[in-house]
mmCIF file of C-alpha atoms and ligand atoms in Angstrom:
data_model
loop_
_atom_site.group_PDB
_atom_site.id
_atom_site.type_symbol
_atom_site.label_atom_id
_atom_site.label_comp_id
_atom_site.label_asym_id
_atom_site.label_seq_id
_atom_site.Cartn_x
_atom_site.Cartn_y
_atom_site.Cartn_z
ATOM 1 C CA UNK A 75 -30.223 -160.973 14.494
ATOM 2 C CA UNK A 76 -32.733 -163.826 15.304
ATOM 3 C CA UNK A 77 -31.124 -167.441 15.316
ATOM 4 C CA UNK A 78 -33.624 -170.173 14.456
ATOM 5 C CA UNK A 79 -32.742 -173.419 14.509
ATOM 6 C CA UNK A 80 -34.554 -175.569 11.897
ATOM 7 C CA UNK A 81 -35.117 -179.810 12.150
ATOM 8 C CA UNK A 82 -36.865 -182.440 11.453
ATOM 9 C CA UNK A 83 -36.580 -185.990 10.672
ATOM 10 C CA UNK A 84 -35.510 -187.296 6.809
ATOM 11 C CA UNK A 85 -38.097 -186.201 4.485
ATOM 12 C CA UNK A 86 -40.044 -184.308 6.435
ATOM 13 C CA UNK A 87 -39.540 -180.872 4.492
ATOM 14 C CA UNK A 88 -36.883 -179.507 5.860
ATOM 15 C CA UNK A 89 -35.224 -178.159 2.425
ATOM 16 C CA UNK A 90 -38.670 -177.475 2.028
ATOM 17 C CA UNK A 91 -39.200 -174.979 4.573
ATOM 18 C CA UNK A 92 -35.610 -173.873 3.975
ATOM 19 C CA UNK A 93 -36.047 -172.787 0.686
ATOM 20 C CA UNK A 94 -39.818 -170.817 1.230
ATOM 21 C CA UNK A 95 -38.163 -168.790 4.337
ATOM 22 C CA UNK A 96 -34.590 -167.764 2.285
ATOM 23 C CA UNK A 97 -37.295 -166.747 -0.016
ATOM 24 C CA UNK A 98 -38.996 -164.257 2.321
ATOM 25 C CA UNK A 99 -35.385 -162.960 3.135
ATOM 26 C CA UNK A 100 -33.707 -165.838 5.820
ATOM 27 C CA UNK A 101 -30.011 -166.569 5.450
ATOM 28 C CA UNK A 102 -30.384 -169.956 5.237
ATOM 29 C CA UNK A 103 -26.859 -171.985 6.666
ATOM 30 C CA UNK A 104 -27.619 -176.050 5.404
ATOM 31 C CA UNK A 105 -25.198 -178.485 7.533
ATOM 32 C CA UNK A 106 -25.721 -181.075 5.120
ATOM 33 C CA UNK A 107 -24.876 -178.415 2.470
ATOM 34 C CA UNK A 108 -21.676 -177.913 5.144
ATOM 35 C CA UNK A 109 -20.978 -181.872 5.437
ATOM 36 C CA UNK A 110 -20.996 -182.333 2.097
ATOM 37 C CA UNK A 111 -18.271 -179.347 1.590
ATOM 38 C CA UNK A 112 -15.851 -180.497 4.396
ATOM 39 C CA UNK A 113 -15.323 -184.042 2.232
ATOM 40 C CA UNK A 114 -14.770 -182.559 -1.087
ATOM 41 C CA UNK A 115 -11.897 -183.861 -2.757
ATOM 42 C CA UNK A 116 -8.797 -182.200 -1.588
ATOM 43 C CA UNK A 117 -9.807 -181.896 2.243
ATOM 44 C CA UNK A 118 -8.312 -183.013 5.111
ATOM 45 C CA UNK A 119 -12.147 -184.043 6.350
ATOM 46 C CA UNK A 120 -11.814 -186.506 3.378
ATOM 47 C CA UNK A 121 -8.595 -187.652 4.328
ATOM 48 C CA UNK A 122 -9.835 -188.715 7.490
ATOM 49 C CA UNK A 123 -13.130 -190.437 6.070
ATOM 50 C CA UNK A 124 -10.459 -192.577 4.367
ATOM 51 C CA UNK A 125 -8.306 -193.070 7.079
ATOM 52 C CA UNK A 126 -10.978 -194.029 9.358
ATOM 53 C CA UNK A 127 -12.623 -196.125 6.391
ATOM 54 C CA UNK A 128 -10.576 -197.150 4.087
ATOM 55 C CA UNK A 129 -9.934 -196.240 0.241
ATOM 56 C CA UNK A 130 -13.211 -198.442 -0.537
ATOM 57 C CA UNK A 131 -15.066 -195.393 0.058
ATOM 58 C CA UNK A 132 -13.400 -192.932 -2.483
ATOM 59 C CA UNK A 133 -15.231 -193.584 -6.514
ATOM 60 C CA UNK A 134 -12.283 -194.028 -8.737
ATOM 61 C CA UNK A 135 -11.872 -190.271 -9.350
ATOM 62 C CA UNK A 136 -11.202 -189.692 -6.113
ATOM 63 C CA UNK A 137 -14.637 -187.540 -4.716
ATOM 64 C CA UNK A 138 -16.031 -189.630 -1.311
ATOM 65 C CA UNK A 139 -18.097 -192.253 -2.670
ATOM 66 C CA UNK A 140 -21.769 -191.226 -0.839
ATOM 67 C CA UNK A 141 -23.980 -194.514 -1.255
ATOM 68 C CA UNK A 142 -20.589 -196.909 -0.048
ATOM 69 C CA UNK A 143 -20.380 -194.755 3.056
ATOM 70 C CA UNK A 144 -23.453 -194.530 3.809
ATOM 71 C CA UNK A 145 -24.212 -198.124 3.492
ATOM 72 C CA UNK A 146 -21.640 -198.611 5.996
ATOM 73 C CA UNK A 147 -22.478 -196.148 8.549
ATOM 74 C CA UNK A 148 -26.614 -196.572 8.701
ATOM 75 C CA UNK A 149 -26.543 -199.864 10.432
ATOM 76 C CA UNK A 150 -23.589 -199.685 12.342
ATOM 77 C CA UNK A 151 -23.276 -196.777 14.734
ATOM 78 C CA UNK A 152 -20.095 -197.398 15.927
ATOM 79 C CA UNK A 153 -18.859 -196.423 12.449
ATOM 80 C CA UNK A 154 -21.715 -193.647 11.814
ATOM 81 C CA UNK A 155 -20.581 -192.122 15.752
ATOM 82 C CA UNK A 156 -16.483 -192.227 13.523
ATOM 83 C CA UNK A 157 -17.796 -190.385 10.733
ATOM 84 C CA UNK A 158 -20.114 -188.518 12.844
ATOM 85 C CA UNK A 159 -16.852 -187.211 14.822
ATOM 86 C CA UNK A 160 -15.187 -186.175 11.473
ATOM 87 C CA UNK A 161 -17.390 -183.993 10.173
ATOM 88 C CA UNK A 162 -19.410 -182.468 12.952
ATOM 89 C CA UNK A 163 -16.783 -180.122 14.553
ATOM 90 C CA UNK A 164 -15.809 -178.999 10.865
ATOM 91 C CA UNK A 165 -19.523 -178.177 10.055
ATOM 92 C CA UNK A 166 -19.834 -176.492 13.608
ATOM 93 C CA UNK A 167 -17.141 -174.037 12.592
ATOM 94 C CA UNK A 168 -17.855 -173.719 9.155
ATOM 95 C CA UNK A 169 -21.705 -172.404 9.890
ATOM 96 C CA UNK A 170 -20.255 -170.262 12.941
ATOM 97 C CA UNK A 171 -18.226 -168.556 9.881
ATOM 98 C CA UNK A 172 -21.259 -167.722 7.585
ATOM 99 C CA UNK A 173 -23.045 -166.748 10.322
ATOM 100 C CA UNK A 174 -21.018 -164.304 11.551
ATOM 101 C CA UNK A 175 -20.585 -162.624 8.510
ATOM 102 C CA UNK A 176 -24.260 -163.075 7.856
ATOM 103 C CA UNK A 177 -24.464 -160.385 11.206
ATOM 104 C CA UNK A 178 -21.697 -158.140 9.787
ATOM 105 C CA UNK A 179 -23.714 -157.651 6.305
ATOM 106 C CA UNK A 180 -26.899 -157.139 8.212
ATOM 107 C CA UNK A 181 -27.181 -156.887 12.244
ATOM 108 C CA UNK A 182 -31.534 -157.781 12.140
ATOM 109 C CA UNK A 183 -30.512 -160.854 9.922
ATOM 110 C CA UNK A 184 -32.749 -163.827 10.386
ATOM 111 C CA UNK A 185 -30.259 -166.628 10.221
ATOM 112 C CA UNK A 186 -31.945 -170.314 9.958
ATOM 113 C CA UNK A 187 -29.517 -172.950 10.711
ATOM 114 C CA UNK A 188 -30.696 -176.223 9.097
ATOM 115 C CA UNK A 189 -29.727 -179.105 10.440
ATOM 116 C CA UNK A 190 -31.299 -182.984 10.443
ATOM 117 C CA UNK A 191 -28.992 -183.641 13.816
ATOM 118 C CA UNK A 192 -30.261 -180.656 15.988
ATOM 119 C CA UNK A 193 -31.831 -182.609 18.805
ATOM 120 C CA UNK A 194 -29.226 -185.449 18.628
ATOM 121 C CA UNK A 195 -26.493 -183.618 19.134
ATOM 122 C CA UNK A 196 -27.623 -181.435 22.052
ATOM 123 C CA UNK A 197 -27.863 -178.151 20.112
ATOM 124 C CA UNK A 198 -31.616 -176.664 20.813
ATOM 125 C CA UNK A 199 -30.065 -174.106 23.629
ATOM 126 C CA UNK A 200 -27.668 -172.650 20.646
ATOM 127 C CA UNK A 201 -31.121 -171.103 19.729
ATOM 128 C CA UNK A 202 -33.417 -167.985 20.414
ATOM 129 C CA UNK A 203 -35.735 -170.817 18.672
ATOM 130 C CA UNK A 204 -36.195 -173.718 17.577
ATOM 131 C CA UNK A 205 -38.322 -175.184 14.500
ATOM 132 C CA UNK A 206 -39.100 -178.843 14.063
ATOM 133 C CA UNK A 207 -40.783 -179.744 10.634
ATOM 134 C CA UNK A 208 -43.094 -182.803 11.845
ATOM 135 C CA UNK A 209 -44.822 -185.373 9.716
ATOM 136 C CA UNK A 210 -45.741 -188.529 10.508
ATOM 137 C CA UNK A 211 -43.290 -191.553 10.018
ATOM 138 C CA UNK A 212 -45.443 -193.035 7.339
ATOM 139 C CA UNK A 213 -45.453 -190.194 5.823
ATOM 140 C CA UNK A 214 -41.548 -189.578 5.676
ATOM 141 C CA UNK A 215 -41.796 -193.074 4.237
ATOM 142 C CA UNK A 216 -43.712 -192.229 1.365
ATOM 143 C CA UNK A 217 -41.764 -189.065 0.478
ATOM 144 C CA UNK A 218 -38.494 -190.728 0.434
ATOM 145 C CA UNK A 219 -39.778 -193.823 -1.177
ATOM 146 C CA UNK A 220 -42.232 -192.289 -3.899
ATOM 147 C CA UNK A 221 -40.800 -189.148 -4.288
ATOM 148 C CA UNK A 222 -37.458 -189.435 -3.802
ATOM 149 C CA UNK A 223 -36.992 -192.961 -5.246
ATOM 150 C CA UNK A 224 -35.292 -193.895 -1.102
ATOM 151 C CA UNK A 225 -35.316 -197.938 -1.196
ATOM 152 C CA UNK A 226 -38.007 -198.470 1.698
ATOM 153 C CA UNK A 227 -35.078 -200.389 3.720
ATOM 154 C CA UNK A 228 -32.767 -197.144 3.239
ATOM 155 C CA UNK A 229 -35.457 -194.742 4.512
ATOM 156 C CA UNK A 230 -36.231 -196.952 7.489
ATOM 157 C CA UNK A 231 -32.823 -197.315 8.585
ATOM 158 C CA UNK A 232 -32.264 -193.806 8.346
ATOM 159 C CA UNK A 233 -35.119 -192.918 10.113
ATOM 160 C CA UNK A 234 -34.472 -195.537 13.067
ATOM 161 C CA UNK A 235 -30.986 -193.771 13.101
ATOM 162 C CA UNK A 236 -32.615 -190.189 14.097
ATOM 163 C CA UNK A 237 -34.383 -188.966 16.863
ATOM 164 C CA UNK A 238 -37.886 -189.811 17.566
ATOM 165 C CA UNK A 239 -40.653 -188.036 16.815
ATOM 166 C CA UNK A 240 -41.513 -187.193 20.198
ATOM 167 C CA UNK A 241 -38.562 -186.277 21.518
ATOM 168 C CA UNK A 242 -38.008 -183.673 18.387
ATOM 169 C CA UNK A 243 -41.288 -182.188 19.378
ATOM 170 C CA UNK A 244 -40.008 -182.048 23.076
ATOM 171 C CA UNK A 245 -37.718 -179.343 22.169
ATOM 172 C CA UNK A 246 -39.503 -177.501 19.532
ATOM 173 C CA UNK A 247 -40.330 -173.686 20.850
ATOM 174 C CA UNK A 248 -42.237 -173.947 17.159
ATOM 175 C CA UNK A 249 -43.909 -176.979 15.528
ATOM 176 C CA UNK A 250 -44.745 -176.583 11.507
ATOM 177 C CA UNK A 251 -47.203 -179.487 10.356
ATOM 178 C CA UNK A 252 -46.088 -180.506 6.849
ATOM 179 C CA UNK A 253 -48.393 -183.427 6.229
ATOM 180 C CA UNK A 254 -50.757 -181.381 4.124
ATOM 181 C CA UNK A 255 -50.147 -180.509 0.835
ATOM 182 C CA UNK A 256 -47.525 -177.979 -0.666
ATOM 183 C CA UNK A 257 -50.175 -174.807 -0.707
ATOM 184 C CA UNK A 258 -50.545 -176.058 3.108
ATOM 185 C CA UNK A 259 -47.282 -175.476 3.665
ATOM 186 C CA UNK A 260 -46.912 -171.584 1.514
ATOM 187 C CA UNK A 261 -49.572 -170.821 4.124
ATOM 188 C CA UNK A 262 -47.681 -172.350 7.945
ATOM 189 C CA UNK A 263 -44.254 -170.619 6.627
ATOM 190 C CA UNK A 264 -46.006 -167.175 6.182
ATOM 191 C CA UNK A 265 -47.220 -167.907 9.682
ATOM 192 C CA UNK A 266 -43.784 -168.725 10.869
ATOM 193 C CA UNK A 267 -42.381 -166.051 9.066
ATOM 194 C CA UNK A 268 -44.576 -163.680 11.072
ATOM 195 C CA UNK A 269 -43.618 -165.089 14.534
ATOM 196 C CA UNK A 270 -39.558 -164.612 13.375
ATOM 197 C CA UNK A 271 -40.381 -160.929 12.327
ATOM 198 C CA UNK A 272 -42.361 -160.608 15.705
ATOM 199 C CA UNK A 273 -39.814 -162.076 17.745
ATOM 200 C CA UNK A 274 -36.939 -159.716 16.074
ATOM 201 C CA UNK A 275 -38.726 -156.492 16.681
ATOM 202 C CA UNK A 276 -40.221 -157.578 20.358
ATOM 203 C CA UNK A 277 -37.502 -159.744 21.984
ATOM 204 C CA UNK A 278 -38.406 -163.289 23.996
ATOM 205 C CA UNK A 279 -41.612 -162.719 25.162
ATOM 206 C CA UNK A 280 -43.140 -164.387 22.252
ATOM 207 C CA UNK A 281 -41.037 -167.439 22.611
ATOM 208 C CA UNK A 282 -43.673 -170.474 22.929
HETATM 209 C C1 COD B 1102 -23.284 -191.084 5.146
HETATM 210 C C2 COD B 1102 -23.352 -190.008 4.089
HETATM 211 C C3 COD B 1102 -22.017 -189.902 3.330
HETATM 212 C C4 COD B 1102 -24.455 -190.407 3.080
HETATM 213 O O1 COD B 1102 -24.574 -189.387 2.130
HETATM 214 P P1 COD B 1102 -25.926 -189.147 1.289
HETATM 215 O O2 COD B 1102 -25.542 -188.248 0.152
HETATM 216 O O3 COD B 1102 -26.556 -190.472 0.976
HETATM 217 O O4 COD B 1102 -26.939 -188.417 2.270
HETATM 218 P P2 COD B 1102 -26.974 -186.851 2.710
HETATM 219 O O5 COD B 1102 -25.664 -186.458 3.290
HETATM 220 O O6 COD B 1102 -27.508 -186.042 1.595
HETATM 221 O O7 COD B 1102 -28.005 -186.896 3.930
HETATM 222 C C5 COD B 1102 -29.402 -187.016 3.700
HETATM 223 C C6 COD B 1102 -30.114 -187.154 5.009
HETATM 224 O O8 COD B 1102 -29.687 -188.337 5.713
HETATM 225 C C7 COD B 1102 -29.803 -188.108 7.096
HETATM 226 N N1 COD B 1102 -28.482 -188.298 7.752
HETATM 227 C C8 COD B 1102 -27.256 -187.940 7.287
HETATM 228 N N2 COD B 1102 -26.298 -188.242 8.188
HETATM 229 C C9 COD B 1102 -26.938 -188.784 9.241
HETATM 230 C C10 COD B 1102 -26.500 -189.296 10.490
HETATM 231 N N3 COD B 1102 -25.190 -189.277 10.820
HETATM 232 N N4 COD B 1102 -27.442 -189.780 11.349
HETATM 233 C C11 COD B 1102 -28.754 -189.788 11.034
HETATM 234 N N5 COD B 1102 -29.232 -189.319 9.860
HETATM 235 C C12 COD B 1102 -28.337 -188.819 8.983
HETATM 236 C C13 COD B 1102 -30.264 -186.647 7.271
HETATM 237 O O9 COD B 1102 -31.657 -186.611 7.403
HETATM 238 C C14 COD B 1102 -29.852 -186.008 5.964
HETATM 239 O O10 COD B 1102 -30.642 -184.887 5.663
HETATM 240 C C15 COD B 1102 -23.702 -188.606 4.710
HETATM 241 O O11 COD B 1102 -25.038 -188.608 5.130
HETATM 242 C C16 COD B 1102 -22.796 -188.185 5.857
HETATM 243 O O12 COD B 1102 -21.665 -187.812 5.635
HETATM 244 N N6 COD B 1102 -23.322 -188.258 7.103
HETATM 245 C C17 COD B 1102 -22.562 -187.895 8.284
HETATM 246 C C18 COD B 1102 -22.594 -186.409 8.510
HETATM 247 C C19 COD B 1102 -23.869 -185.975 9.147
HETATM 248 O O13 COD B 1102 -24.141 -186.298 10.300
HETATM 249 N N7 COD B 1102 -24.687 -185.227 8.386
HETATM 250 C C20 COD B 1102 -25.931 -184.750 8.878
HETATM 251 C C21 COD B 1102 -25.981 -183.275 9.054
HETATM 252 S S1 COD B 1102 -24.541 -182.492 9.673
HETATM 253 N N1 ATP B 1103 -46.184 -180.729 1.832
HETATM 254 C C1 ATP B 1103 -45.621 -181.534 0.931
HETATM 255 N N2 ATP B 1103 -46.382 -182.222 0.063
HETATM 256 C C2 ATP B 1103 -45.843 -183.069 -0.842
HETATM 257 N N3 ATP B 1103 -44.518 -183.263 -0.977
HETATM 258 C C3 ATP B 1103 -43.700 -182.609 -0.144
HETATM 259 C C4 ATP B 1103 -44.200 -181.702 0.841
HETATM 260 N N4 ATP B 1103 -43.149 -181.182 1.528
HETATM 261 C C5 ATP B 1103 -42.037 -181.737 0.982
HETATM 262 N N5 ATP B 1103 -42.359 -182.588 -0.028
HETATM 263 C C6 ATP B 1103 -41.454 -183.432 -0.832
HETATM 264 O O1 ATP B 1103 -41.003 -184.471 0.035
HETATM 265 C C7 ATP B 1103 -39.616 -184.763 -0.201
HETATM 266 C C8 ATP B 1103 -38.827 -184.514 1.091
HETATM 267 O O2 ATP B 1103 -38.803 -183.101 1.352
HETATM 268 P P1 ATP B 1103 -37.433 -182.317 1.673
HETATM 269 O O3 ATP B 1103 -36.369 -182.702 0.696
HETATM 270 O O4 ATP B 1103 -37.754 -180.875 1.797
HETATM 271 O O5 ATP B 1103 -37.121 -182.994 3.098
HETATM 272 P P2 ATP B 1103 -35.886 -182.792 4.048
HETATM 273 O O6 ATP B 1103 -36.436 -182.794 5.432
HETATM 274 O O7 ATP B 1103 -35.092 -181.614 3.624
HETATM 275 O O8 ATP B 1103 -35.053 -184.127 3.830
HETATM 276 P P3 ATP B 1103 -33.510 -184.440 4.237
HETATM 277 O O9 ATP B 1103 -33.547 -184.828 5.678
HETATM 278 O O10 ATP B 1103 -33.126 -185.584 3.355
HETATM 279 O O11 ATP B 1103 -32.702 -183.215 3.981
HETATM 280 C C9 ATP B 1103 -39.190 -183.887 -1.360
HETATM 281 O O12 ATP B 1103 -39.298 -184.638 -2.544
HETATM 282 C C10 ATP B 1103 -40.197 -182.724 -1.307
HETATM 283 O O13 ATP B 1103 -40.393 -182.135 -2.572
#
């Protein structure tokens, strides 16, 4: 099995990349796919959200209430650290649950563990490598804004809320540029690709 660990910054093509390498045969484990699942209604994560935050941020059928949270936690990381503590350790086991039985349905798996919070929270060693997705901010700014609809405030204080650049590219072992256009980025996966298949049939000597 090769682990790769896969990051970058909000909107810089993360689900992106995600989706062109599960196509080439990656099992693909998404922690916001992960946080998402340990608050649906029913859950003791979501209990806690609402002990820790009050019933202001359930919608009146009783799912977790996305937009209210988050405009309470970007802005205030005291409260984002809270939620943060919440719903890391569940998405920690969760993903150590798929991938294990990712390696029990197939031992030369390549498992690609997405996840915006890789650098933050300390996790590049967890890898055999790591892949950072790297645009520049102004670019991440126009994604979100024009292409995702992001209010420009929302993306910014998202964005000031993550890791810098730099210090994502500090512990990449592989950068992929994603500024360029989408046939741009068909082409850098197929390259990346390659380097995973390498690195599963030769062992660490190609780790850069
Ligand atoms: C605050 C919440 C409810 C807002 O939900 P919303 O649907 O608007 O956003 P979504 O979860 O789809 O996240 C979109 C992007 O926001 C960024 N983001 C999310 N959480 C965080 C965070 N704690 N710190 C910095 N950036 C974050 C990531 O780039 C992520 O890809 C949600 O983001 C959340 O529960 N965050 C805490 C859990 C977490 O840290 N998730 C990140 C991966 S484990
Ligand atoms: N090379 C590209 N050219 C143009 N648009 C792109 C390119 N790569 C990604 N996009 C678009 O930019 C937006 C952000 O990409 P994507 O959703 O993959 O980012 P992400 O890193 O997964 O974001 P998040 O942190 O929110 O999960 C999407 O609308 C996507 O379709």
């Amino acid at each position: 099995m090769l682990r790769v660990g896969l990051t970058g910054g909000i909107g810089s093509g993360k689900s992106a990349v995600s989706e062109r390498l599960a196509a080439r045969g990656a099992v693909v484990i998404d922690a916001d796919v992960l946080a998402r699942e340990v608050v649906a209604r029913g859950t003791d994560g979501l209990a806690e959200v609402v002990a820790a935050f009050g019933p202001g941020v359930l919608t009146a059928d009783g799912d977790l209430d996305r937009p209210a949270l988050g405009k309470l936690v970007f802005g205030d990381e005291t409260a984002r650290r809270t939620l943060e503590a919440i719903i890391h350790p569940r998405v920690r086991l969760r993903s150590a649950q798929l991938e294990a039985a990712a390696a029990d349905r197939s031992p030369s798996a390549i498992v690609v563990h997405d996840i915006p919070l890789l650098v933050e929270t300390g996790q590049a060693d967890r890898f055999d490598l790591v892949l950072v997705v790297d645009v520049p901010v102004e670019v991440q700014l126009e994604r979100l804004t024009a292409q995702r609809g992001m209010a420009a405030a929302e993306a910014e204080q998202r964005i000031a809320s993550q890791a810098s650049r730099a210090d994502r590219l500090a512990a990449a072992d592989v950068v992929l540029d994603n500024s360029g256009s989408l046939e741009e980025l068909d082409r850098r996966v197929a390259e990346v690709w390659a380097t995973f298949e390498h690195r599963l049939s030769h062992g660490p000597d190609t780790k850069r």
